């Protein structure tokens, strides 16, 4: 019998094995892959999607989905940089910029969650809407001026600076990840999300505050997207409404590869994080392995398909429904 | 019972209607400490609705309810739970992705220390669950995932969850079990019966069942409902099954003693399997089913009979062996091909696999074999309704409303519609039924058996997984006994007519 203890935090061994195989393979293809420099580079790249995927996982675990990632990142990132020391030379409110930007993410998440939970509009559509609302806010903030750049050396250098050998941005992601694991395993709320994902009517009839949980999950996801937007802006050194471009297509497949079923009730934060590592390393390795840039997207897509098929393979019973 | 305590439950003139249907009509009753009460009645008599009122899921239109001497006015299942009412519903309601302890915890509202702020104290949860499991004498790992448990073990988890109620003061918990035995095997039923007798020590129990033997065996008192009205309330001592029947139905059915017409074996089997194997599930199964004959597959829960049937229907892949339908071996067998070849399968878990709850009876019945009711992709609503109506009449579906969503029917009546869906084929070659009588009352059981025999008489080969060996002996022409995924015996009943149940049981284990 499978020994599936709930407290078993480690993801499925299969995906970890795949990760190891990838790392070995890419190291053989190009020795530079395993260099300290490149590994730091990978950690740098992995930070932003890791932060996002914590929220994404919580939302998917309850059987909903949040597509608003890139829009929320754009809005929060732009708000943050315009309120921090930047080339437009105005608006700097110091540390308060963080509160405003994170607050923006929180509010967008609350809106998605409230419309979804209270008005019962599918989260898929609601979050598409908030995506564009976020994008719209970012574009308005951008206005007609030049893209703002960070003028504070300290802020711009912070993500890449090393602490105990690892870049600061990765430490930030690691803290968020740890908090995510804690929330989903050691709080009523986290376990409640799993219960809702498994069977919402039963959760309701058990007197669980289902609507509140749903809204809270989206609020957390929105706030984390805001944080990711700030970090991405810092990493880039300048603001852009498009700062989140491509992130959605990392975090959702990463969650699925990690075994977080889109129908809800399965998987977890750690597993999704491993999925993020897998995808980022895949991308990084393909570049280092010298795959022609024209082919990279196609190859990446194909390997992604193979990975998701591999994940779904054991569950492919005849009457099993995939949604 | 000592009268020092107020009754655990006292209902006074409780009523609940759905539209024109009076599901519960003016019911008054009283239950004392430590009593085990049996509740029975036809499908749709209102049993589940009455229990849902006690559980805070439905609210009564009229009447008062007192629990442990206090007037109860439940607004939610939580209220009922806090008042001391624990329920095991007709359909299991556990989170399959969570652990046993977490499922039990769902009902336990006590919070200490950090838990008050929403933190999950795994140590306490696991320990509490272990304590509850011990109290009811069940040996289960609190950390096990519910989805990995057998059905009867899950039932135990449900009971454990129900007994976590906190009636407060010196109140007695009221544990409600809605048809807990319908889906259990003989041996499992015995486990459950012992469990109920244990509950008696600290709780009062209401137990719904269609099996009167069972009710008479374990209950102190039996209540009968008919069309929402409580028609009988008697001590089980000295009451006979016949008397109970009379209270259940308007005209008591004459228990049929059907003489098996020993049908001749035709030369060509409708379906034949050779060496069918599914790794770890069953092995080297060979048998044939002939037109006009009923073949029963008997065995315990893990014997593989359900899987074999599903493999025959293409619902599950097998590793080795051949299936021949009408003399031709099949390749890449699938449900679509099976249906096209005239096979039908009534699954055991009808609620999950057999019906579309939001659809009306009409649309459910037209799902597989629309027959006259469709030309290609084009549906003919008139014909659909006509067909549905004829089945509703034949199986006496109640309420007789083909437009009502299936969700709103009682458990037993839903099953009738699922049966009708498969029986509604003009050219049925093989009819496979997994526990067709599960959850049906006596009258309906007979009607369904009559339909099965009718299909047989029209030349359909029937493969049956019965609830009981008695059912197999009553219905089948041939009995195939399975043990641990292997064929352990076969009996042609047209030859050996004095087969004893004991013999078969011996071959099963
Ligand atoms: N939500 C609902 N909407 C409309 N009618 C309903 C609803 N729930 C139950 N009914 C009707 O109330 C009546 C009683 O149903 P109930 O489920 O209580 O029967 P039951 O005695 O439990 O039957 P069974 O033995 O088949 O489970 C039935 O006629 C049913 O169709
Ligand atoms: Mg019922």
Coordinates of C-alpha atoms and ligand atoms in Angstrom, one line a residue, chain B residues 18 21 23 41-50 52 58 90 178-179 210 398-399 404 407-413 439, ligand 1:
Chain B
X18 CA -41.3 19.9 -1.1
X21 CA -44.9 16.4 -1.9
X23 CA -42.1 14.2 2.5
X41 CA -40.3 2.3 4.9
X42 CA -40.5 2.3 1.1
X43 CA -38.2 4.2 -1.2
X44 CA -39.3 7.9 -0.9
X45 CA -41.3 7.4 2.3
X46 CA -39.5 10.3 3.9
X47 CA -36.8 8.6 6.0
X48 CA -33.9 10.6 4.8
X49 CA -35.8 13.8 5.0
X50 CA -36.8 13.2 8.6
X52 CA -32.0 15.6 7.6
X58 CA -33.6 20.7 6.3
X90 CA -26.8 7.7 3.0
X178 CA -29.0 6.4 7.1
X179 CA -28.8 3.0 5.3
X210 CA -34.6 -1.8 4.2
X398 CA -42.0 8.1 -7.0
X399 CA -42.7 11.0 -7.5
X404 CA -37.7 16.6 -12.0
X407 CA -31.0 15.0 -7.5
X408 CA -34.3 15.6 -5.9
X409 CA -35.4 11.9 -5.8
X410 CA -34.9 9.6 -2.8
X411 CA -31.9 7.3 -3.0
X412 CA -33.9 4.3 -4.0
X413 CA -35.8 6.1 -6.7
X439 CA -30.9 0.4 -1.3
Ligands
LIG1 N1 -34.6 18.4 -2.4 C1 -35.8 17.9 -2.7 N2 -36.6 18.5 -3.6 C2 -37.8 17.9 -3.9 N3 -38.3 16.8 -3.4 C3 -37.5 16.1 -2.6 C4 -36.2 16.6 -2.2 N4 -35.7 15.8 -1.3 C5 -36.6 14.8 -1.1 N5 -37.7 15.0 -1.9 C6 -38.9 14.1 -2.0 O1 -39.3 13.8 -0.7 C7 -39.7 12.4 -0.6 C8 -39.0 11.7 0.5 O2 -37.6 11.5 0.1 P1 -36.6 10.8 1.1 O3 -35.2 11.0 0.5 O4 -36.8 11.3 2.5 O5 -37.0 9.2 1.0 P2 -36.4 8.0 1.8 O6 -37.4 7.4 2.7 O7 -35.1 8.3 2.4 O8 -36.2 7.0 0.5 P3 -35.0 5.9 0.2 O9 -35.3 4.7 0.9 O10 -35.2 5.7 -1.3 O11 -33.7 6.6 0.5 C9 -39.5 11.8 -2.0 O12 -40.7 11.8 -2.6 C10 -38.5 12.8 -2.6 O13 -38.7 12.8 -4.0

